[in-house]
Amino acid sequence: MLNIFTLVNGRLFQEEIESLEELSRFQPIWVDLESPTVEEKRWIKQYFGLSIPEDAMDEDIEESARFYEEDNGELHIRSDFLIADDDEPRTVRCAFILNQHNTNLRSQGVLFSIHDEDVPVFRLLRMRARRAPGLIEDAKEVLLKLFDADAEYSADTLEGIYDQLEKVGNTVLSGDVTDAMASEVLGAIARQEDMNGRIRRNVMDTRRALSFMMRSKMLNAEQFEDARQIMRDIDSLDSHTAFLFDKINFLMDATVGFININQNKIIKIFSVASVALLPPTLIASLYGMNFQYMPELSQTWGYPYALALMVASAVVPMWYFRRRGWLK
């Protein structure tokens, strides 16, 4: 899908392009390519003189492969954006290309974004730019506002993790945690830990992209200050993610502790039962001996006497254990 965005009276207007002829009718400041086809890439090359690298979506992590400037003046930025889906949270690699200086090409002053699927941050910016005139001034502002929206999206997702962990904490700290409940709690904690880790990685990647933009001197004074404010917001998110990791570890330890307590209760019952059955076993062993002179063997009451003695020897320890509270 090929979408272009033009700036009219301070607002972004979106147009979906289906042919090269339609593309030539607009002067966009942002060209968004979502899972572009070979033909759409050819339109970009033919009209704007921009070649989209084949490795634009590579998962390289080294900075030199993700943030660099070509000899022709094109800035290349590859950044990850979070998709906080409950069933399948993930990050999407987005490649940005911005030609600032080469006035011989139509791509001058146009931001190009390439990604494989729709990103919530992109939708958020499109919605805001349609409703708020003056939010976007140029292509650099689009890129800056995307990173700003990304930081805000991460903050909103962190608030969701806070809410989920609050529910989990109320369940764990209620004190009545069964093994089945503990299994559900551990699953919920693991999901929130995974999401928190993704957010931390996402904001770290956003910080690196903003640092590159600030070092490249592509921003004017106002945009540079906006970038510094986004960096401060990201720094505040780091402390939140660190706190959440501590809270997650606490809830994990508490849940595992309740599981151990439940297991200890089971082992305690088996231990008490074993001890209670030792005296009857001893009595049965004594009367199972094959000595010739055992007075009870010749008595008619010998068998019921032995049974009563074994029952009493089992009941008395159980009564004692129950009185001491060891069976609870």
Tab-separated table of C-alpha atoms in Angstrom:
chain	number	residue	atom	x	y	z
A	1	MET	CA	0.000	0.000	0.000
A	2	LEU	CA	1.311	3.434	-0.995
A	3	ASN	CA	-0.023	6.430	0.925
A	4	ILE	CA	1.065	10.015	0.472
A	5	PHE	CA	0.439	12.922	2.832
A	6	THR	CA	0.233	16.514	1.737
A	7	LEU	CA	0.284	19.559	3.971
A	8	VAL	CA	-2.682	21.929	3.479
A	9	ASN	CA	-3.327	24.781	5.918
A	10	GLY	CA	-1.228	23.090	8.552
A	11	ARG	CA	-3.088	19.781	8.310
A	12	LEU	CA	-2.034	16.444	6.866
A	13	PHE	CA	-4.240	15.037	4.139
A	14	GLN	CA	-3.883	11.403	3.119
A	15	GLU	CA	-4.182	10.025	-0.402
A	16	GLU	CA	-3.928	6.366	-1.386
A	17	ILE	CA	-2.034	6.034	-4.646
A	18	GLU	CA	-2.826	3.300	-7.152
A	19	SER	CA	-0.871	4.485	-10.209
A	20	LEU	CA	2.130	6.562	-11.191
A	21	GLU	CA	-0.165	9.140	-12.777
A	22	GLU	CA	-1.935	9.725	-9.463
A	23	LEU	CA	1.400	10.116	-7.726
A	24	SER	CA	2.467	12.896	-10.081
A	25	ARG	CA	-0.566	15.033	-9.161
A	26	PHE	CA	0.574	15.659	-5.574
A	27	GLN	CA	3.490	17.280	-3.806
A	28	PRO	CA	3.711	15.288	-0.570
A	29	ILE	CA	5.854	15.824	2.501
A	30	TRP	CA	5.452	12.207	3.638
A	31	VAL	CA	5.274	9.027	1.562
A	32	ASP	CA	4.326	5.949	3.564
A	33	LEU	CA	4.924	2.515	2.033
A	34	GLU	CA	3.305	-0.375	3.886
A	35	SER	CA	4.479	-3.724	2.491
A	36	PRO	CA	5.309	-2.064	-0.837
A	37	THR	CA	5.132	-4.083	-4.022
A	38	VAL	CA	7.854	-4.120	-6.649
A	39	GLU	CA	5.691	-1.872	-8.813
A	40	GLU	CA	5.220	0.700	-6.048
A	41	LYS	CA	8.966	0.781	-5.453
A	42	ARG	CA	9.412	1.356	-9.180
A	43	TRP	CA	7.021	4.349	-9.017
A	44	ILE	CA	9.101	5.854	-6.184
A	45	LYS	CA	12.291	5.309	-8.139
A	46	GLN	CA	10.834	6.722	-11.360
A	47	TYR	CA	9.112	9.793	-9.914
A	48	PHE	CA	11.255	10.737	-6.911
A	49	GLY	CA	14.593	9.295	-8.032
A	50	LEU	CA	14.808	7.365	-4.749
A	51	SER	CA	16.019	3.780	-4.590
A	52	ILE	CA	14.688	1.828	-1.611
A	53	PRO	CA	17.494	-0.425	-0.291
A	54	GLU	CA	16.829	-4.154	-0.373
A	55	ASP	CA	18.103	-4.451	3.202
A	56	ALA	CA	15.787	-1.725	4.544
A	57	MET	CA	14.041	-4.200	6.853
A	58	ASP	CA	17.146	-6.036	8.069
A	59	GLU	CA	17.335	-6.697	11.809
A	60	ASP	CA	20.816	-5.255	12.312
A	61	ILE	CA	21.377	-3.714	15.741
A	62	GLU	CA	24.703	-1.948	15.243
A	63	GLU	CA	24.310	1.805	14.982
A	64	SER	CA	26.313	2.173	11.774
A	65	ALA	CA	23.813	-0.035	9.930
A	66	ARG	CA	20.718	1.716	11.297
A	67	PHE	CA	21.601	5.416	11.341
A	68	TYR	CA	23.752	6.808	8.554
A	69	GLU	CA	23.952	9.433	5.805
A	70	GLU	CA	24.590	8.572	2.162
A	71	ASP	CA	27.019	10.475	-0.025
A	72	ASN	CA	24.064	12.013	-1.873
A	73	GLY	CA	22.771	13.563	1.363
A	74	GLU	CA	20.054	11.010	2.127
A	75	LEU	CA	19.559	10.327	5.826
A	76	HIS	CA	18.666	6.730	6.685
A	77	ILE	CA	17.072	5.860	10.008
A	78	ARG	CA	15.831	2.419	10.967
A	79	SER	CA	13.815	2.261	14.139
A	80	ASP	CA	11.541	-0.253	15.863
A	81	PHE	CA	7.961	0.582	16.831
A	82	LEU	CA	5.936	-1.283	19.415
A	83	ILE	CA	2.634	-3.042	18.758
A	84	ALA	CA	1.160	-3.767	22.200
A	85	ASP	CA	-1.212	-6.508	21.074
A	86	ASP	CA	-2.540	-8.619	23.962
A	87	ASP	CA	-2.279	-11.874	22.034
A	88	GLU	CA	0.930	-11.197	20.103
A	89	PRO	CA	2.991	-8.216	21.283
A	90	ARG	CA	5.794	-7.399	18.867
A	91	THR	CA	7.968	-4.704	17.371
A	92	VAL	CA	7.930	-3.631	13.741
A	93	ARG	CA	11.036	-2.383	11.959
A	94	CYS	CA	10.458	0.877	10.089
A	95	ALA	CA	12.950	2.434	7.696
A	96	PHE	CA	12.974	6.199	7.117
A	97	ILE	CA	14.714	8.007	4.272
A	98	LEU	CA	14.963	11.792	4.086
A	99	ASN	CA	16.697	13.793	1.364
A	100	GLN	CA	17.368	17.281	2.699
A	101	HIS	CA	19.960	18.735	0.369
A	102	ASN	CA	19.776	17.227	-3.119
A	103	THR	CA	17.512	19.729	-4.877
A	104	ASN	CA	17.922	17.931	-8.202
A	105	LEU	CA	15.518	15.211	-7.056
A	106	ARG	CA	11.800	15.460	-6.264
A	107	SER	CA	12.506	13.546	-3.062
A	108	GLN	CA	14.059	16.672	-1.528
A	109	GLY	CA	12.165	17.536	1.657
A	110	VAL	CA	10.002	14.388	1.552
A	111	LEU	CA	10.037	11.759	4.286
A	112	PHE	CA	9.761	8.151	3.093
A	113	SER	CA	8.761	5.433	5.541
A	114	ILE	CA	8.839	1.706	4.756
A	115	HIS	CA	7.376	-0.980	6.995
A	116	ASP	CA	5.704	-4.392	6.691
A	117	GLU	CA	2.508	-3.755	8.666
A	118	ASP	CA	0.420	-0.920	10.016
A	119	VAL	CA	1.778	0.627	13.214
A	120	PRO	CA	-0.439	2.156	15.939
A	121	VAL	CA	1.916	5.137	16.297
A	122	PHE	CA	1.463	5.981	12.612
A	123	ARG	CA	-2.315	5.868	12.981
A	124	LEU	CA	-2.101	8.078	16.068
A	125	LEU	CA	-0.044	10.714	14.270
A	126	ARG	CA	-2.319	10.699	11.218
A	127	MET	CA	-5.355	11.249	13.409
A	128	ARG	CA	-3.727	14.098	15.336
A	129	ALA	CA	-2.342	15.803	12.243
A	130	ARG	CA	-5.793	15.870	10.654
A	131	ARG	CA	-7.404	17.426	13.717
A	132	ALA	CA	-4.665	19.786	14.936
A	133	PRO	CA	-3.603	22.456	12.421
A	134	GLY	CA	0.000	23.558	12.727
A	135	LEU	CA	1.154	20.316	14.315
A	136	ILE	CA	3.254	19.451	11.256
A	137	GLU	CA	5.426	21.949	9.392
A	138	ASP	CA	7.753	19.813	7.288
A	139	ALA	CA	9.065	16.286	6.754
A	140	LYS	CA	11.465	16.524	9.697
A	141	GLU	CA	8.521	17.439	11.908
A	142	VAL	CA	6.703	14.300	10.779
A	143	LEU	CA	9.621	12.117	11.853
A	144	LEU	CA	9.995	13.956	15.135
A	145	LYS	CA	6.288	13.682	15.945
A	146	LEU	CA	6.379	9.962	15.154
A	147	PHE	CA	9.029	9.445	17.807
A	148	ASP	CA	7.078	11.675	20.187
A	149	ALA	CA	3.945	9.579	19.623
A	150	ASP	CA	6.025	6.431	20.059
A	151	ALA	CA	7.188	7.575	23.499
A	152	GLU	CA	3.598	8.410	24.446
A	153	TYR	CA	2.373	5.042	23.165
A	154	SER	CA	5.004	3.310	25.304
A	155	ALA	CA	3.902	5.351	28.327
A	156	ASP	CA	0.252	4.367	27.781
A	157	THR	CA	1.272	0.713	27.512
A	158	LEU	CA	3.208	1.023	30.773
A	159	GLU	CA	0.065	2.312	32.459
A	160	GLY	CA	-1.712	-0.809	31.230
A	161	ILE	CA	1.018	-2.962	32.786
A	162	TYR	CA	0.576	-1.083	36.079
A	163	ASP	CA	-3.158	-1.892	36.027
A	164	GLN	CA	-2.590	-5.568	35.217
A	165	LEU	CA	0.049	-5.980	37.913
A	166	GLU	CA	-2.258	-4.279	40.417
A	167	LYS	CA	-4.876	-6.976	39.752
A	168	VAL	CA	-2.259	-9.713	39.975
A	169	GLY	CA	-0.909	-8.230	43.217
A	170	ASN	CA	-4.372	-8.209	44.815
A	171	THR	CA	-4.761	-11.888	43.906
A	172	VAL	CA	-1.345	-12.918	45.197
A	173	LEU	CA	-1.504	-10.921	48.415
A	174	SER	CA	-4.970	-12.216	49.278
A	175	GLY	CA	-3.184	-15.158	50.880
A	176	ASP	CA	-5.454	-17.882	49.443
A	177	VAL	CA	-3.513	-18.916	46.355
A	178	THR	CA	-4.208	-22.381	44.990
A	179	ASP	CA	-1.906	-24.152	42.546
A	180	ALA	CA	-4.298	-23.495	39.656
A	181	MET	CA	-4.544	-19.817	40.583
A	182	ALA	CA	-0.764	-19.620	40.937
A	183	SER	CA	-0.357	-21.036	37.439
A	184	GLU	CA	-2.615	-18.327	36.000
A	185	VAL	CA	-0.807	-15.639	37.991
A	186	LEU	CA	2.602	-16.787	36.763
A	187	GLY	CA	1.344	-16.702	33.174
A	188	ALA	CA	0.017	-13.161	33.619
A	189	ILE	CA	3.262	-12.010	35.242
A	190	ALA	CA	5.314	-13.524	32.431
A	191	ARG	CA	3.233	-11.694	29.810
A	192	GLN	CA	3.657	-8.363	31.585
A	193	GLU	CA	7.386	-8.958	32.020
A	194	ASP	CA	7.702	-9.628	28.285
A	195	MET	CA	5.753	-6.473	27.460
A	196	ASN	CA	7.829	-4.390	29.876
A	197	GLY	CA	11.010	-5.681	28.272
A	198	ARG	CA	9.732	-4.800	24.810
A	199	ILE	CA	8.893	-1.284	25.965
A	200	ARG	CA	12.352	-0.830	27.427
A	201	ARG	CA	13.955	-1.962	24.187
A	202	ASN	CA	11.605	0.253	22.197
A	203	VAL	CA	12.378	3.442	24.125
A	204	MET	CA	16.089	2.666	23.985
A	205	ASP	CA	15.838	2.409	20.205
A	206	THR	CA	13.861	5.667	20.035
A	207	ARG	CA	16.545	7.381	22.123
A	208	ARG	CA	19.225	6.234	19.678
A	209	ALA	CA	17.244	7.537	16.696
A	210	LEU	CA	16.668	10.920	18.334
A	211	SER	CA	20.339	11.180	19.286
A	212	PHE	CA	21.273	10.608	15.641
A	213	MET	CA	18.855	13.304	14.496
A	214	MET	CA	20.288	15.763	17.022
A	215	ARG	CA	23.881	14.955	16.071
A	216	SER	CA	23.182	15.246	12.348
A	217	LYS	CA	22.164	18.913	12.802
A	218	MET	CA	19.057	18.366	10.696
A	219	LEU	CA	16.739	20.035	13.214
A	220	ASN	CA	16.124	23.717	13.676
A	221	ALA	CA	16.276	25.289	17.125
A	222	GLU	CA	12.623	24.641	17.980
A	223	GLN	CA	12.725	21.070	16.706
A	224	PHE	CA	15.966	20.455	18.589
A	225	GLU	CA	14.281	21.559	21.819
A	226	ASP	CA	11.326	19.278	21.049
A	227	ALA	CA	13.754	16.402	20.583
A	228	ARG	CA	15.361	17.166	23.947
A	229	GLN	CA	11.916	17.113	25.578
A	230	ILE	CA	11.180	13.716	24.038
A	231	MET	CA	14.524	12.489	25.378
A	232	ARG	CA	13.558	13.651	28.868
A	233	ASP	CA	10.242	11.820	28.564
A	234	ILE	CA	12.075	8.666	27.528
A	235	ASP	CA	14.437	8.996	30.508
A	236	SER	CA	11.419	9.100	32.808
A	237	LEU	CA	10.077	5.929	31.173
A	238	ASP	CA	13.309	4.123	32.026
A	239	SER	CA	12.689	4.587	35.746
A	240	HIS	CA	9.141	3.261	35.323
A	241	THR	CA	10.303	0.141	33.512
A	242	ALA	CA	12.942	-0.465	36.194
A	243	PHE	CA	10.293	-0.155	38.917
A	244	LEU	CA	8.020	-2.564	37.052
A	245	PHE	CA	10.807	-5.128	36.746
A	246	ASP	CA	11.250	-4.967	40.535
A	247	LYS	CA	7.505	-5.319	41.093
A	248	ILE	CA	7.315	-8.229	38.657
A	249	ASN	CA	10.185	-10.004	40.445
A	250	PHE	CA	8.467	-9.456	43.812
A	251	LEU	CA	5.163	-10.886	42.581
A	252	MET	CA	6.990	-13.775	40.940
A	253	ASP	CA	8.810	-14.620	44.178
A	254	ALA	CA	5.607	-14.275	46.211
A	255	THR	CA	3.700	-16.596	43.878
A	256	VAL	CA	6.472	-19.193	43.884
A	257	GLY	CA	6.525	-18.902	47.675
A	258	PHE	CA	2.806	-19.750	47.870
A	259	ILE	CA	3.379	-22.728	45.568
A	260	ASN	CA	6.125	-23.960	47.910
A	261	ILE	CA	3.820	-23.488	50.904
A	262	ASN	CA	1.110	-25.580	49.220
A	263	GLN	CA	3.653	-28.280	48.423
A	264	ASN	CA	4.939	-28.222	51.990
A	265	LYS	CA	1.400	-28.722	53.260
A	266	ILE	CA	1.072	-31.857	51.161
A	267	ILE	CA	4.449	-33.169	52.308
A	268	LYS	CA	3.516	-32.395	55.933
A	269	ILE	CA	0.326	-34.455	55.665
A	270	PHE	CA	2.253	-37.395	54.241
A	271	SER	CA	4.842	-37.068	57.004
A	272	VAL	CA	2.199	-36.973	59.752
A	273	ALA	CA	0.391	-39.972	58.250
A	274	SER	CA	3.671	-41.910	58.100
A	275	VAL	CA	4.470	-41.154	61.732
A	276	ALA	CA	0.938	-42.039	62.856
A	277	LEU	CA	1.132	-45.426	61.147
A	278	LEU	CA	4.459	-46.387	62.681
A	279	PRO	CA	3.032	-47.649	66.068
A	280	PRO	CA	0.391	-49.907	64.425
A	281	THR	CA	3.088	-51.265	62.151
A	282	LEU	CA	5.288	-51.992	65.159
A	283	ILE	CA	2.460	-53.829	66.953
A	284	ALA	CA	1.613	-55.857	63.839
A	285	SER	CA	5.289	-56.744	63.469
A	286	LEU	CA	5.497	-57.937	67.064
A	287	TYR	CA	2.508	-60.234	66.752
A	288	GLY	CA	3.793	-61.488	63.437
A	289	MET	CA	6.818	-63.051	65.136
A	290	ASN	CA	7.001	-66.870	65.239
A	291	PHE	CA	8.004	-67.352	68.869
A	292	GLN	CA	6.535	-70.380	70.639
A	293	TYR	CA	5.646	-68.616	73.886
A	294	MET	CA	3.471	-65.553	73.157
A	295	PRO	CA	0.657	-65.460	75.772
A	296	GLU	CA	-1.867	-63.604	73.593
A	297	LEU	CA	-1.731	-66.229	70.838
A	298	SER	CA	-3.570	-68.765	72.953
A	299	GLN	CA	-6.257	-66.371	74.139
A	300	THR	CA	-9.622	-65.923	72.410
A	301	TRP	CA	-9.396	-62.178	72.863
A	302	GLY	CA	-5.879	-61.953	71.438
A	303	TYR	CA	-6.864	-60.996	67.884
A	304	PRO	CA	-9.360	-58.223	68.770
A	305	TYR	CA	-6.936	-57.063	71.468
A	306	ALA	CA	-4.179	-56.622	68.872
A	307	LEU	CA	-6.560	-54.805	66.486
A	308	ALA	CA	-7.755	-52.447	69.228
A	309	LEU	CA	-4.177	-51.798	70.283
A	310	MET	CA	-3.196	-50.881	66.688
A	311	VAL	CA	-6.194	-48.567	66.284
A	312	ALA	CA	-5.445	-46.850	69.587
A	313	SER	CA	-1.790	-46.448	68.693
A	314	ALA	CA	-2.839	-44.709	65.441
A	315	VAL	CA	-5.606	-42.540	66.923
A	316	VAL	CA	-3.584	-41.184	69.847
A	317	PRO	CA	-0.794	-39.657	67.672
A	318	MET	CA	-3.366	-38.205	65.246
A	319	TRP	CA	-5.241	-36.669	68.186
A	320	TYR	CA	-1.980	-35.217	69.497
A	321	PHE	CA	-0.995	-33.803	66.079
A	322	ARG	CA	-4.424	-32.256	65.632
A	323	ARG	CA	-4.280	-30.719	69.104
A	324	ARG	CA	-0.935	-29.127	68.255
A	325	GLY	CA	-2.329	-27.796	64.975
A	326	TRP	CA	0.051	-29.736	62.762
A	327	LEU	CA	-2.712	-30.986	60.467
A	328	LYS	CA	-3.807	-27.492	59.310
